[in-house]
Short mmCIF file of C-alpha atoms and ligand atoms in Angstrom, two decimals:
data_model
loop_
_atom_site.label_atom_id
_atom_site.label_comp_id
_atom_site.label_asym_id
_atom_site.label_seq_id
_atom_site.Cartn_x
_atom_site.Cartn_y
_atom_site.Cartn_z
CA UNK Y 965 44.98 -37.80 61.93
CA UNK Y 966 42.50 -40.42 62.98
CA UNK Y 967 40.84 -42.26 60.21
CA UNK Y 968 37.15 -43.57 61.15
CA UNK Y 969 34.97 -45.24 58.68
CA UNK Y 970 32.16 -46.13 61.25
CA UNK Y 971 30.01 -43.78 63.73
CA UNK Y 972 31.27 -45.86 66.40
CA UNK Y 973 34.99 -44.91 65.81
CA UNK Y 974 34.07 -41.42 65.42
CA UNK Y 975 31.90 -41.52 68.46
CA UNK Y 976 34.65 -42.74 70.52
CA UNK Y 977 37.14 -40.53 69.39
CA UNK Y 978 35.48 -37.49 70.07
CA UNK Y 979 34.27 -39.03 73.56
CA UNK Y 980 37.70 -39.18 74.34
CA UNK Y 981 38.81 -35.95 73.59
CA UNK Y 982 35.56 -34.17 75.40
CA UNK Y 983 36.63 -36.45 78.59
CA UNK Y 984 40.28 -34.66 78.48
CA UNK Y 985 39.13 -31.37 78.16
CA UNK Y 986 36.74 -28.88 77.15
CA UNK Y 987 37.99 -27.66 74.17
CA UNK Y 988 35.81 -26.96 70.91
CA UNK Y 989 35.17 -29.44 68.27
CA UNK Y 990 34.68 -28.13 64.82
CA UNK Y 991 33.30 -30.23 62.09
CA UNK Y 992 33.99 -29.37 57.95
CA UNK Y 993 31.23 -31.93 55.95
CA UNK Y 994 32.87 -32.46 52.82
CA UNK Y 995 32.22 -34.49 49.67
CA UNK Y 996 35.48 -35.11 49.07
CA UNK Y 997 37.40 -34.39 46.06
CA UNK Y 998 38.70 -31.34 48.31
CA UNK Y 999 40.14 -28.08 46.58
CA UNK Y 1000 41.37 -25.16 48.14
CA UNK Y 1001 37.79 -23.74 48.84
CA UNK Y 1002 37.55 -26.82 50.98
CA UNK Y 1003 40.86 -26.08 52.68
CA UNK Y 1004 39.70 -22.78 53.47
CA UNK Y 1005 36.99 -24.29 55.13
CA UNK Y 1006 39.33 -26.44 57.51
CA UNK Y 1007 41.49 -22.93 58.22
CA UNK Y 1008 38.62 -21.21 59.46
CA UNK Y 1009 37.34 -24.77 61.66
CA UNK Y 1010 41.04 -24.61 62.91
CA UNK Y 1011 40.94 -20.50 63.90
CA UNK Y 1012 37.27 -21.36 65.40
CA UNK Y 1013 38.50 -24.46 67.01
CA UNK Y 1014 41.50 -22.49 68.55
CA UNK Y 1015 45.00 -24.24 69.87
CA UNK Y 1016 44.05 -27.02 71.76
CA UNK Y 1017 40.52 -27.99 69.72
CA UNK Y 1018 39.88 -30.51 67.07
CA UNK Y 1019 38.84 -30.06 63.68
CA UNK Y 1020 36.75 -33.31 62.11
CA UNK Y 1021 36.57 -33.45 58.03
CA UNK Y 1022 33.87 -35.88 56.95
CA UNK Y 1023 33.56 -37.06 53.43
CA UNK Y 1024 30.42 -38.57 52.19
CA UNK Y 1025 28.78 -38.33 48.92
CA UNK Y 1026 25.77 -38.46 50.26
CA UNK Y 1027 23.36 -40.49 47.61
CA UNK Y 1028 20.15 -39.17 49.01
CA UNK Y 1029 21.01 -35.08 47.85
CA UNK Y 1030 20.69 -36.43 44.02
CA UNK Y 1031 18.33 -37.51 42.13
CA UNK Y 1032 17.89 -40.18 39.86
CA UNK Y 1033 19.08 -38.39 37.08
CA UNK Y 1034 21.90 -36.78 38.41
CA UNK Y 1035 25.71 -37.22 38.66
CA UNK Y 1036 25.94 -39.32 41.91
CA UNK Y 1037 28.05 -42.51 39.93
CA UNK Y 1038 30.02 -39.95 38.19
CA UNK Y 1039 30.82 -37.34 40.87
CA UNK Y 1040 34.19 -37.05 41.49
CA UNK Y 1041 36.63 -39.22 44.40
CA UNK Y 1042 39.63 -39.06 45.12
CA UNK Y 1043 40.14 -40.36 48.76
CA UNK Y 1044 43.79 -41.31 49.07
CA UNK Y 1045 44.53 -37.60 47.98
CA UNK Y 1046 41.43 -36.37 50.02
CA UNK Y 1047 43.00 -37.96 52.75
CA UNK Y 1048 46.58 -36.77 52.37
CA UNK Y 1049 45.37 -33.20 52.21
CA UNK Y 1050 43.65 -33.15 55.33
CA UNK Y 1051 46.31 -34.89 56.87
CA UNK Y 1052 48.93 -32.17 55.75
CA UNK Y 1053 46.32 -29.35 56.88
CA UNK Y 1054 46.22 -30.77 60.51
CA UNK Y 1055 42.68 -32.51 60.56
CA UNK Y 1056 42.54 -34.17 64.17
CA UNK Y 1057 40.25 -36.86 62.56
CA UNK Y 1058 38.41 -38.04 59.25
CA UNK Y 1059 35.17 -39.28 58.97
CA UNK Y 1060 34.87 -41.13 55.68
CA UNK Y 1061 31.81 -43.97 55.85
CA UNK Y 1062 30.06 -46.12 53.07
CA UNK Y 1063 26.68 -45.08 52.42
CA UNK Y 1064 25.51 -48.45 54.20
CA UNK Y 1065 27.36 -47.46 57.70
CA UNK Y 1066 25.36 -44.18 57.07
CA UNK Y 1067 22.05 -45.54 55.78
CA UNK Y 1068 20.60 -48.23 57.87
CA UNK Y 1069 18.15 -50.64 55.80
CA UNK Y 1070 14.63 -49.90 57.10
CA UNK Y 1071 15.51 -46.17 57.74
CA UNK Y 1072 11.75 -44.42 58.55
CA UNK Y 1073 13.13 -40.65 59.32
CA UNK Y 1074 14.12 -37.82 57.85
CA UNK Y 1075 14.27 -34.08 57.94
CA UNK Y 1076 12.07 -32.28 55.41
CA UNK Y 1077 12.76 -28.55 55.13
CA UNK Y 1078 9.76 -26.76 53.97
CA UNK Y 1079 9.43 -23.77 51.66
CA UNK Y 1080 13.09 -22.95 52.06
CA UNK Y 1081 13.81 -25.82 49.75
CA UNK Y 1082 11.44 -25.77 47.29
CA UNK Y 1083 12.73 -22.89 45.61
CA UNK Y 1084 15.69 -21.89 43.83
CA UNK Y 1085 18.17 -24.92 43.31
CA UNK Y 1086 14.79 -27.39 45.10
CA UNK Y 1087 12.96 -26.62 41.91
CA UNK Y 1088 15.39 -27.62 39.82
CA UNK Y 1089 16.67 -30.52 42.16
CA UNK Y 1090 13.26 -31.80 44.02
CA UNK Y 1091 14.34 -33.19 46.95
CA UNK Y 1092 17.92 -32.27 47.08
CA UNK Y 1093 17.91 -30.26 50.37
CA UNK Y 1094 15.46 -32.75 52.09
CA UNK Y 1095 19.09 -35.11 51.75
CA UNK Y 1096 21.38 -32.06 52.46
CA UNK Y 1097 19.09 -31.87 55.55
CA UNK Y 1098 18.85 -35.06 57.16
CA UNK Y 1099 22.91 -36.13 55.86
CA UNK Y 1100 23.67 -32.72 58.29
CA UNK Y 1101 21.46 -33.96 60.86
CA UNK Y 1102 23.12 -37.19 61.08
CA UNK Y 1103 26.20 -35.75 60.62
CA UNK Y 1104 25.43 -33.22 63.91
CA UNK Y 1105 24.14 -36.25 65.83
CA UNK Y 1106 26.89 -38.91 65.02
CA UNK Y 1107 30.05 -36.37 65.74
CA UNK Y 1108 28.38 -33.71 68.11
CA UNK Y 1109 30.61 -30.68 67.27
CA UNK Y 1110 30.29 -27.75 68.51
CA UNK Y 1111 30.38 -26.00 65.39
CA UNK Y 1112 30.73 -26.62 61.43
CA UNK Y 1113 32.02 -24.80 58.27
CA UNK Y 1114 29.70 -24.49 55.14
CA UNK Y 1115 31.00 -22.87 51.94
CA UNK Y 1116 29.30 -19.26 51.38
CA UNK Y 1117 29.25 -20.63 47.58
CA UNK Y 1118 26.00 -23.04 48.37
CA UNK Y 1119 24.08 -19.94 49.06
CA UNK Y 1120 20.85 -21.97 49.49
CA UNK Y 1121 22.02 -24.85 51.58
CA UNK Y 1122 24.08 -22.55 54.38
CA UNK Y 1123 20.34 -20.67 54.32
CA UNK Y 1124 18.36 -24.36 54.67
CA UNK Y 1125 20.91 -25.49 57.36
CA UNK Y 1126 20.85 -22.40 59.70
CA UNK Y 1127 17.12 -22.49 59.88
CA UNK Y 1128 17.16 -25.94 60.26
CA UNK Y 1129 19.39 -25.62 63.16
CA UNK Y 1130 17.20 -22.86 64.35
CA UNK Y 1131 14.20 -24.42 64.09
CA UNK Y 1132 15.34 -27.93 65.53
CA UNK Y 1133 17.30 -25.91 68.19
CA UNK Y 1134 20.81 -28.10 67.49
CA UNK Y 1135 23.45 -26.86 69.65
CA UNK Y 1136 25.65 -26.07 66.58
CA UNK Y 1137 27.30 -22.99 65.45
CA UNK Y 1138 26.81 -22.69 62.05
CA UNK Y 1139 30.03 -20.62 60.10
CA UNK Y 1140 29.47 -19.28 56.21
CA UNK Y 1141 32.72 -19.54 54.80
CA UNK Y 1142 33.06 -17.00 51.98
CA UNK Y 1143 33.36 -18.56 48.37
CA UNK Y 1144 37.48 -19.28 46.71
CA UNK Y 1145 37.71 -18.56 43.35
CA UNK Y 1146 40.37 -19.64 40.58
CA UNK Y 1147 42.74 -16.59 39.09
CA UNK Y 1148 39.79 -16.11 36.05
CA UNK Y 1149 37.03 -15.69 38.88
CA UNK Y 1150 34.97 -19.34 38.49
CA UNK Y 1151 34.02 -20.59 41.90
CA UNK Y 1152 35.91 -23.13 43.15
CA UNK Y 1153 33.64 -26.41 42.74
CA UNK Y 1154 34.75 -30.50 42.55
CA UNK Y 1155 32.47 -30.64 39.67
CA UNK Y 1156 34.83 -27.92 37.51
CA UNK Y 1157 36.95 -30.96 36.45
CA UNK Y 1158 34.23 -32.70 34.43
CA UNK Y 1159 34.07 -28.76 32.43
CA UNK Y 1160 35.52 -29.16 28.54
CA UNK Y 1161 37.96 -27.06 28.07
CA UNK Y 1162 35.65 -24.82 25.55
CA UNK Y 1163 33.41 -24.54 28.80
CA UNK Y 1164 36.13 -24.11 30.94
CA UNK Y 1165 37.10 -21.10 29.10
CA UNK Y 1166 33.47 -20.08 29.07
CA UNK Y 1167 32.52 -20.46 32.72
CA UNK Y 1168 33.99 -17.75 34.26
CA UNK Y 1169 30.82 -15.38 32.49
CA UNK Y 1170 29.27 -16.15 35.85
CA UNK Y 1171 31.33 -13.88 38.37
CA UNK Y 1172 32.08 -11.16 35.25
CA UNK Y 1173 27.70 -11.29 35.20
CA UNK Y 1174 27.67 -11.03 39.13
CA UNK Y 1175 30.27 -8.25 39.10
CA UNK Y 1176 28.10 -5.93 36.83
CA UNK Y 1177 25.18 -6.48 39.21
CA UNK Y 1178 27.33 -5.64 42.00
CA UNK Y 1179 28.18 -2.36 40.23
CA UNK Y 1180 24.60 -1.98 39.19
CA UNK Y 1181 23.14 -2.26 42.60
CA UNK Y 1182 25.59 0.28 43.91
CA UNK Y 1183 23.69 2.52 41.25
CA UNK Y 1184 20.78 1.71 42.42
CA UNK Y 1185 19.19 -0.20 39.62
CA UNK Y 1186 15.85 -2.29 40.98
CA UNK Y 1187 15.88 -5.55 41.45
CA UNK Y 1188 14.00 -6.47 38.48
CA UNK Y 1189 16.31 -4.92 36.28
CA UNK Y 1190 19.38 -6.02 37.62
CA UNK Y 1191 18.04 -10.03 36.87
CA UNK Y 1192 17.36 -8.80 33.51
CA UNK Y 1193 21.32 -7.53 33.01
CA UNK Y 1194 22.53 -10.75 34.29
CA UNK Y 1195 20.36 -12.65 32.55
CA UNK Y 1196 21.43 -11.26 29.15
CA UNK Y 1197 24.62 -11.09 29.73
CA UNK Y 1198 24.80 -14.57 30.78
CA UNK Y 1199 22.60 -15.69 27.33
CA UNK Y 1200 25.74 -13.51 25.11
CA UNK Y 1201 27.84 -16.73 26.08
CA UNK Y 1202 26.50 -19.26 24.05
CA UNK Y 1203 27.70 -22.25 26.00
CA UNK Y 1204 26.07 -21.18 28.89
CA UNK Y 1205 22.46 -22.81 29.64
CA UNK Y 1206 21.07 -20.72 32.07
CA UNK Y 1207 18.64 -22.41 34.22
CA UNK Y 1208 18.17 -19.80 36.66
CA UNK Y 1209 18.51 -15.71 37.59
CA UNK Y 1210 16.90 -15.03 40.96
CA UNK Y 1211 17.63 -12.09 43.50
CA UNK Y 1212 16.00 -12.71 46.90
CA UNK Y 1213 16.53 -11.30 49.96
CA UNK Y 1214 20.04 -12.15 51.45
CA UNK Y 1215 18.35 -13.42 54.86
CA UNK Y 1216 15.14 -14.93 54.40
CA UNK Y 1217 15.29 -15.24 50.34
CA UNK Y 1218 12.32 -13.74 49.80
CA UNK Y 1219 11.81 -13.02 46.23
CA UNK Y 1220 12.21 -9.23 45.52
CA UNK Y 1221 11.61 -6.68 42.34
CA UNK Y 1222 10.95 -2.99 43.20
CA UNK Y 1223 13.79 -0.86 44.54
CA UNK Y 1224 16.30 -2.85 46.98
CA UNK Y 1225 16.27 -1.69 50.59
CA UNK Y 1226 18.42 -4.07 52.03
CA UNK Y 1227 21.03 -6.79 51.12
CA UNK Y 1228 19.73 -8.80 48.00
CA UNK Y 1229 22.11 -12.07 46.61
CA UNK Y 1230 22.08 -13.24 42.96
CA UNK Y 1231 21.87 -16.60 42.80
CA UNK Y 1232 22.91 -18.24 39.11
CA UNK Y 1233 22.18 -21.59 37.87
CA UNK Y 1234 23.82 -22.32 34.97
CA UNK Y 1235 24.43 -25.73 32.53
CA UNK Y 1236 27.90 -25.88 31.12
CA UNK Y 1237 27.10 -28.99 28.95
CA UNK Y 1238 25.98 -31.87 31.78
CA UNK Y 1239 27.48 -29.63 34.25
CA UNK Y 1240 25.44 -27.33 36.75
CA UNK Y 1241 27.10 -24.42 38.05
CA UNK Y 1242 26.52 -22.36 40.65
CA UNK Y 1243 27.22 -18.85 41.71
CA UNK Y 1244 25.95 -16.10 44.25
CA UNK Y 1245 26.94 -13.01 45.27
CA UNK Y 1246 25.43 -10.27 47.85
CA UNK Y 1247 25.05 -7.09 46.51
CA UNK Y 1248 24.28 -4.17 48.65
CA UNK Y 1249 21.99 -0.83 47.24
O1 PAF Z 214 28.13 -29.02 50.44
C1 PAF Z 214 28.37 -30.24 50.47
O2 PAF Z 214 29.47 -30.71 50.13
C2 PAF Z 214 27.26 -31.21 50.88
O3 PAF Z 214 26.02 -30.77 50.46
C3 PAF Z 214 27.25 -31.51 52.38
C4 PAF Z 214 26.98 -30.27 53.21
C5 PAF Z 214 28.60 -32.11 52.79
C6 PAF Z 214 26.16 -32.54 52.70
O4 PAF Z 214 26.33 -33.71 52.00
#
């Protein structure tokens, strides 16, 4: 596995391998701290990159997706063992810069989604997918792959990154990757390690609430019902501080209430002491 800490190394590298052949280049953006949500992620680049294509892993906490009161200094790394990982999986190259390689000083540009991202997780994180947004960009410009991997579990951001891609017509193939969960149903997440164990044990309340909805809508319970069930049965578990209950539309995310028609996700924001969780899951009527 190549490691490149600078766009120029990356740049190269991929030059390379598009002057030997024409073979796909797939490209997993990762935070690091990689779990086997992530890993499924690189599978799927490798099946979509096929036999002779490359699969690119960047990590990058980017600093621009949090905001000034959030966990950037204390999100999790672990790069050595990032880096070992990917290595074992068969990564053809990792991408791992400093936020000043990334950053020039100066920097005038970036890429502000619209209404897409002020709802949802952008209400409760103003101007988190305006840095989701322009750290994909960059990503897209600086490795050029042909397509990239996004966890199904960030709902929001795979919806704010294919209509960005739409909309800015990038040659990229965008692939959802549905969501890994642990044995007691929590999502897979790099933040689950900073959990206590009392909220540890509690967490999992999030994909028992999303099963009863999916139960529920099968019923055919309306939409504004089913947000009241999960809602309340979220509340029972007193550790959880639940920030937000939405069902929207599971293209456009559309708000909805009366009877559902077509596809709907629950999306759950929940506080687990100074941890947000999140959780989604499409339910059909
Ligand atoms: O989902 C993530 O890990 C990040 O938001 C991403 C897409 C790598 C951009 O920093």
């Amino acid at each position: 596995m190549e490691l490149c800490t600078t766009k120029a190394a990356i740049r190269a590298s991929v030059q390379r391998w598009r002057a030997s052949d024409s073979a796909p280049v797939v490209l997993v953006p990762t935070m690091g701290y990689l779990h086997a949500g992530h890993m499924t992620l690189v599978e799927r680049a490798r099946a979509r990159a096929g036999a002779g294509g490359r699969v690119v892993a960047s990590i990058f906490v980017n600093p621009t997706q949090f905001g000034p009161s959030e966990d950037l200094a204390t999100y999790p790394r672990d790069p050595d063992r990032d880096t070992a990982m990917l290595r074992e999986a068969g990564v053809d190259a990792l991408f791992m810069p400093d936020a000043s390689e990334v950053y020039a000083p100066g920097a005038q540009t970036i890429v502000e989604p619209t209404e897409l991202s002020r709802i949802l997780i952008g209400k409760l994180r103003p101007g988190h997918f305006r840095g989701v947004a322009t750290v994909v960009t960059k990503l897209f410009n600086i490795i050029a792959p042909d397509a990239a991997c996004f966890g199904e579990k960030d709902y929001q951001q795979l919806c704010v990154i294919r209509t960005m891609v739409r909309d800015l017509d990038m040659a990229v193939e965008v692939i959802g990757v549905p969501t890994v969960r642990e044995a007691d149903g929590l999502a897979m997440s790099s933040r689950n390690v900073r959990l206590s164990a009392e909220d540890r044990a509690a967490a999992p309340v999030l994909n028992a609430a999303l099963g009863e909805a999916e139960a529920l809508a099968a019923d055919g319970v309306t939409a504004t019902r089913l947000r009241a069930h999960v809602r309340a049965r979220l509340e029972r578990e007193p550790r959880a501080d639940v920030q937000s209950v939405d069902i929207r539309d599971a293209e456009t995310l559309a708000a909805l209430s009366g009877p559902l028609e077509r596809p709907a996700v629950l999306l759950l924001a929940v506080r687990f002491g100074a941890v947000l969780l999140i959780d989604n899951r499409v339910v059909t009527p």
